[in-house]
């Protein structure tokens, strides 16, 4: 086994261990269940509303949109938050000190964040299947569609999250990323069709992955009758594939460069300086 394979193996093992620890810690479990529960409750109260121009439940139509948005919030922001926190507490510096340590560390974080994202999606999807009718009408085809959107969505968002986590000065700066991301959710057709928005906002929403992740999930999990509320009355599958693939290429191209530069700047003195500033704020 060469060093890279060994690092991948250790990274995967570390990722699964961290996932197991998260599932046995009360605080982590609360965080894992909180937002899926809030989303399910919100969609439950929307169940009697109708998707404009159809007889389909707005609550059921919102389910796949929320699943797509979860990939951005849990995947991208999750990766950014983990890197920012562990950069500040010196974990990255310790990983850097071992052969291929940064590579193995990143593999582990990809496994942990991806597992957390999948768990969050299941916590929304499983109860929704019992609460709403008409989800996944295509059977196996619907589930295969969900899987390819999920896989490509993680590939498109995790590297971007790693870039944000590397560029932030400290963990508190993640809030500056979360605010515009939340605003982006409002114009990405998550809780209401994007076609109800002004045309210029529709164009902005279509630049970013969240809209396309929601659209891809809707195309997989909703009946064809609901396509009437989409732009151009089409699921635009090839466009979804192209935009998400483009974001994946951008992220995978830039992330290694940014991560290497961040790793080179890490030192014992920089970690100590950040720790001292944190203590001053606490004091």
CSV table of C-alpha atoms in Angstrom, one decimal:
chain,number,residue,atom,x,y,z
A,1,UNK,CA,0.0,0.0,0.0
A,2,UNK,CA,1.5,3.4,-1.0
A,3,UNK,CA,1.4,6.4,1.3
A,4,UNK,CA,-1.5,8.0,-0.5
A,5,UNK,CA,-3.6,4.9,-0.2
A,6,UNK,CA,-2.7,4.6,3.4
A,7,UNK,CA,-3.7,8.2,4.0
A,8,UNK,CA,-7.1,7.6,2.3
A,9,UNK,CA,-7.7,4.5,4.4
A,10,UNK,CA,-6.8,6.3,7.6
A,11,UNK,CA,-9.0,9.3,6.5
A,12,UNK,CA,-12.0,7.1,5.8
A,13,UNK,CA,-11.6,5.4,9.2
A,14,UNK,CA,-11.3,8.7,11.0
A,15,UNK,CA,-14.4,10.0,9.2
A,16,UNK,CA,-16.5,7.0,10.3
A,17,UNK,CA,-15.2,7.3,13.9
A,18,UNK,CA,-16.1,11.0,14.0
A,19,UNK,CA,-19.6,10.2,12.6
A,20,UNK,CA,-20.1,7.5,15.2
A,21,UNK,CA,-19.0,10.0,17.9
A,22,UNK,CA,-21.5,12.6,16.6
A,23,UNK,CA,-24.3,10.1,16.8
A,24,UNK,CA,-23.6,9.3,20.4
A,25,UNK,CA,-23.1,12.8,21.7
A,26,UNK,CA,-26.2,14.5,23.0
A,27,UNK,CA,-25.3,18.0,21.8
A,28,UNK,CA,-24.4,16.8,18.4
A,29,UNK,CA,-27.6,14.7,18.2
A,30,UNK,CA,-29.6,17.8,19.0
A,31,UNK,CA,-27.9,19.8,16.2
A,32,UNK,CA,-28.5,16.9,13.8
A,33,UNK,CA,-32.2,16.6,14.5
A,34,UNK,CA,-33.1,20.3,15.1
A,35,UNK,CA,-33.2,21.7,11.5
A,36,UNK,CA,-34.7,18.6,9.9
A,37,UNK,CA,-37.4,18.6,12.5
A,38,UNK,CA,-38.1,22.3,11.9
A,39,UNK,CA,-38.3,21.8,8.2
A,40,UNK,CA,-40.7,18.8,8.5
A,41,UNK,CA,-42.9,20.8,10.8
A,42,UNK,CA,-43.0,23.8,8.4
A,43,UNK,CA,-43.8,21.5,5.5
A,44,UNK,CA,-46.5,19.8,7.5
A,45,UNK,CA,-48.3,23.1,8.0
A,46,UNK,CA,-48.0,23.7,4.3
A,47,UNK,CA,-49.7,20.4,3.4
A,48,UNK,CA,-53.1,21.9,2.6
A,49,UNK,CA,-51.8,24.7,0.4
A,50,UNK,CA,-51.6,23.9,-3.3
A,51,UNK,CA,-48.7,24.4,-5.7
A,52,UNK,CA,-49.8,27.3,-7.9
A,53,UNK,CA,-51.7,26.0,-11.0
A,54,UNK,CA,-51.9,22.4,-9.8
A,55,UNK,CA,-53.7,20.3,-7.2
A,56,UNK,CA,-50.5,19.1,-5.7
A,57,UNK,CA,-49.6,19.8,-2.1
A,58,UNK,CA,-47.2,22.7,-1.6
A,59,UNK,CA,-45.8,20.9,1.4
A,60,UNK,CA,-45.0,17.8,-0.6
A,61,UNK,CA,-43.5,19.9,-3.4
A,62,UNK,CA,-41.2,21.6,-0.9
A,63,UNK,CA,-39.7,18.3,0.3
A,64,UNK,CA,-37.2,17.8,-2.6
A,65,UNK,CA,-36.3,21.5,-2.6
A,66,UNK,CA,-35.4,21.3,1.1
A,67,UNK,CA,-33.3,18.2,0.4
A,68,UNK,CA,-31.4,20.1,-2.3
A,69,UNK,CA,-30.9,23.1,0.0
A,70,UNK,CA,-29.7,20.7,2.8
A,71,UNK,CA,-26.7,19.7,0.6
A,72,UNK,CA,-25.6,23.3,0.6
A,73,UNK,CA,-26.2,24.1,4.2
A,74,UNK,CA,-24.9,20.8,5.6
A,75,UNK,CA,-22.3,20.1,3.0
A,76,UNK,CA,-20.8,23.5,2.0
A,77,UNK,CA,-21.3,25.3,5.3
A,78,UNK,CA,-20.6,22.2,7.3
A,79,UNK,CA,-17.2,21.8,5.6
A,80,UNK,CA,-16.4,25.5,6.0
A,81,UNK,CA,-17.3,25.5,9.7
A,82,UNK,CA,-15.2,22.4,10.5
A,83,UNK,CA,-12.1,23.7,8.7
A,84,UNK,CA,-12.4,27.1,10.3
A,85,UNK,CA,-12.8,25.7,13.9
A,86,UNK,CA,-10.1,23.1,13.5
A,87,UNK,CA,-7.7,25.5,11.9
A,88,UNK,CA,-8.2,27.8,14.9
A,89,UNK,CA,-7.7,25.1,17.5
A,90,UNK,CA,-4.5,23.7,16.0
A,91,UNK,CA,-5.9,20.5,14.6
A,92,UNK,CA,-4.8,21.4,11.0
A,93,UNK,CA,-1.3,22.2,12.2
A,94,UNK,CA,-1.0,18.8,13.8
A,95,UNK,CA,-2.3,17.1,10.6
A,96,UNK,CA,0.3,19.1,8.6
A,97,UNK,CA,3.1,17.8,10.8
A,98,UNK,CA,2.6,14.1,9.8
A,99,UNK,CA,3.4,12.7,6.3
A,100,UNK,CA,0.4,13.1,4.0
A,101,UNK,CA,-1.5,14.2,7.1
A,102,UNK,CA,-3.4,17.0,5.4
A,103,UNK,CA,-4.6,14.7,2.7
A,104,UNK,CA,-5.8,12.1,5.2
A,105,UNK,CA,-7.4,14.8,7.3
A,106,UNK,CA,-9.4,16.2,4.3
A,107,UNK,CA,-10.5,12.7,3.4
A,108,UNK,CA,-11.8,12.2,6.9
A,109,UNK,CA,-13.7,15.5,6.9
A,110,UNK,CA,-15.3,14.7,3.5
A,111,UNK,CA,-16.5,11.4,5.0
A,112,UNK,CA,-17.8,13.0,8.2
A,113,UNK,CA,-19.6,16.0,6.4
A,114,UNK,CA,-21.0,13.8,3.7
A,115,UNK,CA,-22.3,11.3,6.3
A,116,UNK,CA,-23.9,14.1,8.3
A,117,UNK,CA,-25.5,15.5,5.1
A,118,UNK,CA,-27.0,12.2,4.2
A,119,UNK,CA,-28.3,11.7,7.7
A,120,UNK,CA,-29.9,15.1,7.6
A,121,UNK,CA,-31.5,14.3,4.3
A,122,UNK,CA,-32.9,11.0,5.6
A,123,UNK,CA,-34.3,12.7,8.6
A,124,UNK,CA,-36.4,15.0,6.3
A,125,UNK,CA,-37.2,12.4,3.6
A,126,UNK,CA,-38.3,9.4,5.7
A,127,UNK,CA,-41.1,11.2,7.7
A,128,UNK,CA,-42.1,13.1,4.6
A,129,UNK,CA,-42.9,9.8,2.8
A,130,UNK,CA,-45.4,9.1,5.5
A,131,UNK,CA,-46.8,12.6,5.8
A,132,UNK,CA,-47.3,13.4,2.1
A,133,UNK,CA,-48.6,11.6,-1.0
A,134,UNK,CA,-47.0,11.7,-4.4
A,135,UNK,CA,-43.3,11.7,-3.5
A,136,UNK,CA,-41.1,9.5,-5.6
A,137,UNK,CA,-43.8,8.4,-8.1
A,138,UNK,CA,-41.2,6.8,-10.4
A,139,UNK,CA,-40.1,4.2,-7.9
A,140,UNK,CA,-36.5,3.0,-8.6
A,141,UNK,CA,-36.0,5.8,-11.2
A,142,UNK,CA,-36.9,8.4,-8.6
A,143,UNK,CA,-34.4,7.0,-6.1
A,144,UNK,CA,-31.6,6.8,-8.7
A,145,UNK,CA,-32.3,10.4,-9.7
A,146,UNK,CA,-32.0,11.4,-6.1
A,147,UNK,CA,-28.7,9.6,-5.7
A,148,UNK,CA,-27.0,11.2,-8.8
A,149,UNK,CA,-28.2,14.7,-7.7
A,150,UNK,CA,-26.9,14.0,-4.2
A,151,UNK,CA,-23.5,12.7,-5.3
A,152,UNK,CA,-22.9,15.6,-7.8
A,153,UNK,CA,-24.2,18.1,-5.3
A,154,UNK,CA,-21.7,17.0,-2.7
A,155,UNK,CA,-19.0,17.2,-5.3
A,156,UNK,CA,-20.1,20.7,-6.2
A,157,UNK,CA,-20.4,22.1,-2.7
A,158,UNK,CA,-17.8,20.4,-0.5
A,159,UNK,CA,-14.8,21.9,-2.3
A,160,UNK,CA,-16.4,25.3,-2.2
A,161,UNK,CA,-16.9,24.9,1.6
A,162,UNK,CA,-13.3,23.9,2.0
A,163,UNK,CA,-12.3,27.1,0.2
A,164,UNK,CA,-14.5,29.2,2.5
A,165,UNK,CA,-13.2,27.5,5.5
A,166,UNK,CA,-9.6,28.1,4.5
A,167,UNK,CA,-10.1,31.8,3.7
A,168,UNK,CA,-12.0,32.7,6.9
A,169,UNK,CA,-9.9,34.3,9.7
A,170,UNK,CA,-11.7,32.5,12.5
A,171,UNK,CA,-14.8,30.3,13.2
A,172,UNK,CA,-17.0,33.3,13.9
A,173,UNK,CA,-16.5,34.5,10.4
A,174,UNK,CA,-18.6,31.6,9.1
A,175,UNK,CA,-21.7,33.7,10.1
A,176,UNK,CA,-20.7,36.1,7.3
A,177,UNK,CA,-21.0,33.2,4.8
A,178,UNK,CA,-24.2,31.8,6.4
A,179,UNK,CA,-26.2,35.0,6.0
A,180,UNK,CA,-25.9,35.4,2.2
A,181,UNK,CA,-26.4,31.7,1.8
A,182,UNK,CA,-29.7,31.9,3.7
A,183,UNK,CA,-30.7,34.9,1.6
A,184,UNK,CA,-29.8,32.8,-1.5
A,185,UNK,CA,-32.2,30.2,-0.3
A,186,UNK,CA,-35.0,32.7,-0.5
A,187,UNK,CA,-34.5,33.3,-4.2
A,188,UNK,CA,-33.7,29.7,-5.2
A,189,UNK,CA,-37.2,28.3,-5.2
A,190,UNK,CA,-36.9,26.3,-2.0
A,191,UNK,CA,-40.2,27.2,-0.3
A,192,UNK,CA,-42.0,28.7,-3.2
A,193,UNK,CA,-41.6,28.4,-7.0
A,194,UNK,CA,-38.8,30.6,-8.4
A,195,UNK,CA,-41.1,31.7,-11.2
A,196,UNK,CA,-43.1,33.8,-8.7
A,197,UNK,CA,-40.0,36.0,-8.3
A,198,UNK,CA,-39.0,39.0,-10.5
A,199,UNK,CA,-37.1,37.8,-13.5
A,200,UNK,CA,-33.8,39.5,-12.4
A,201,UNK,CA,-33.9,37.5,-9.2
A,202,UNK,CA,-34.5,34.3,-11.1
A,203,UNK,CA,-31.4,34.9,-13.1
A,204,UNK,CA,-29.3,35.5,-9.9
A,205,UNK,CA,-30.8,32.3,-8.3
A,206,UNK,CA,-29.8,30.3,-11.3
A,207,UNK,CA,-26.1,31.2,-11.0
A,208,UNK,CA,-25.6,29.2,-7.8
A,209,UNK,CA,-25.9,25.5,-7.1
A,210,UNK,CA,-28.8,25.7,-4.6
A,211,UNK,CA,-31.4,26.3,-7.2
A,212,UNK,CA,-30.2,23.5,-9.4
A,213,UNK,CA,-29.9,21.1,-6.5
A,214,UNK,CA,-33.5,21.8,-5.7
A,215,UNK,CA,-34.6,21.5,-9.3
A,216,UNK,CA,-32.7,18.2,-9.6
A,217,UNK,CA,-34.4,16.8,-6.5
A,218,UNK,CA,-37.8,18.0,-7.7
A,219,UNK,CA,-37.3,16.3,-11.1
A,220,UNK,CA,-36.5,13.0,-9.3
A,221,UNK,CA,-39.1,13.0,-6.6
A,222,UNK,CA,-42.2,14.9,-7.9
A,223,UNK,CA,-44.7,13.9,-10.6
A,224,UNK,CA,-44.4,15.4,-14.0
A,225,UNK,CA,-47.5,17.5,-13.5
A,226,UNK,CA,-45.6,19.8,-11.2
A,227,UNK,CA,-43.1,20.8,-13.9
A,228,UNK,CA,-45.7,23.5,-14.9
A,229,UNK,CA,-44.3,25.8,-12.2
A,230,UNK,CA,-40.7,25.5,-13.3
A,231,UNK,CA,-38.9,27.9,-15.6
A,232,UNK,CA,-39.7,26.9,-19.2
A,233,UNK,CA,-42.1,24.2,-18.0
A,234,UNK,CA,-39.1,21.8,-18.0
A,235,UNK,CA,-36.9,19.9,-15.5
A,236,UNK,CA,-33.8,21.0,-17.5
A,237,UNK,CA,-31.9,17.8,-16.5
A,238,UNK,CA,-29.0,18.4,-18.8
A,239,UNK,CA,-28.7,22.0,-17.6
A,240,UNK,CA,-28.8,20.8,-14.0
A,241,UNK,CA,-26.0,18.3,-14.8
A,242,UNK,CA,-23.9,21.0,-16.5
A,243,UNK,CA,-24.2,23.7,-13.9
A,244,UNK,CA,-23.4,21.3,-11.0
A,245,UNK,CA,-20.5,19.8,-12.9
A,246,UNK,CA,-19.2,23.3,-13.6
A,247,UNK,CA,-19.3,24.2,-9.9
A,248,UNK,CA,-17.6,20.9,-9.1
A,249,UNK,CA,-14.8,21.6,-11.6
A,250,UNK,CA,-14.4,25.1,-10.2
A,251,UNK,CA,-14.2,23.9,-6.6
A,252,UNK,CA,-11.9,20.9,-7.3
A,253,UNK,CA,-9.6,23.2,-9.2
A,254,UNK,CA,-9.4,26.0,-6.7
A,255,UNK,CA,-9.7,24.1,-3.4
A,256,UNK,CA,-6.3,22.3,-3.6
A,257,UNK,CA,-4.5,25.6,-4.3
A,258,UNK,CA,-6.2,27.5,-1.5
A,259,UNK,CA,-5.7,24.6,0.9
A,260,UNK,CA,-2.0,24.3,0.2
A,261,UNK,CA,-1.6,28.1,0.7
A,262,UNK,CA,-3.5,27.9,3.9
A,263,UNK,CA,-1.4,24.9,5.1
A,264,UNK,CA,1.9,26.7,4.4
A,265,UNK,CA,0.8,29.7,6.5
A,266,UNK,CA,-0.1,27.5,9.5
A,267,UNK,CA,2.5,27.6,12.3
A,268,UNK,CA,2.6,27.2,16.0
A,269,UNK,CA,2.9,31.0,16.4
A,270,UNK,CA,-0.2,31.6,14.3
A,271,UNK,CA,-2.3,29.1,16.3
A,272,UNK,CA,-1.0,30.6,19.5
A,273,UNK,CA,-1.9,34.1,18.4
A,274,UNK,CA,-5.4,33.1,17.5
A,275,UNK,CA,-5.8,31.3,20.8
A,276,UNK,CA,-4.7,34.4,22.6
A,277,UNK,CA,-7.2,36.6,20.8
A,278,UNK,CA,-9.9,34.1,21.6
A,279,UNK,CA,-9.0,34.2,25.3
A,280,UNK,CA,-9.0,38.0,25.3
A,281,UNK,CA,-12.6,38.0,23.9
A,282,UNK,CA,-13.7,35.5,26.5
A,283,UNK,CA,-12.1,37.6,29.2
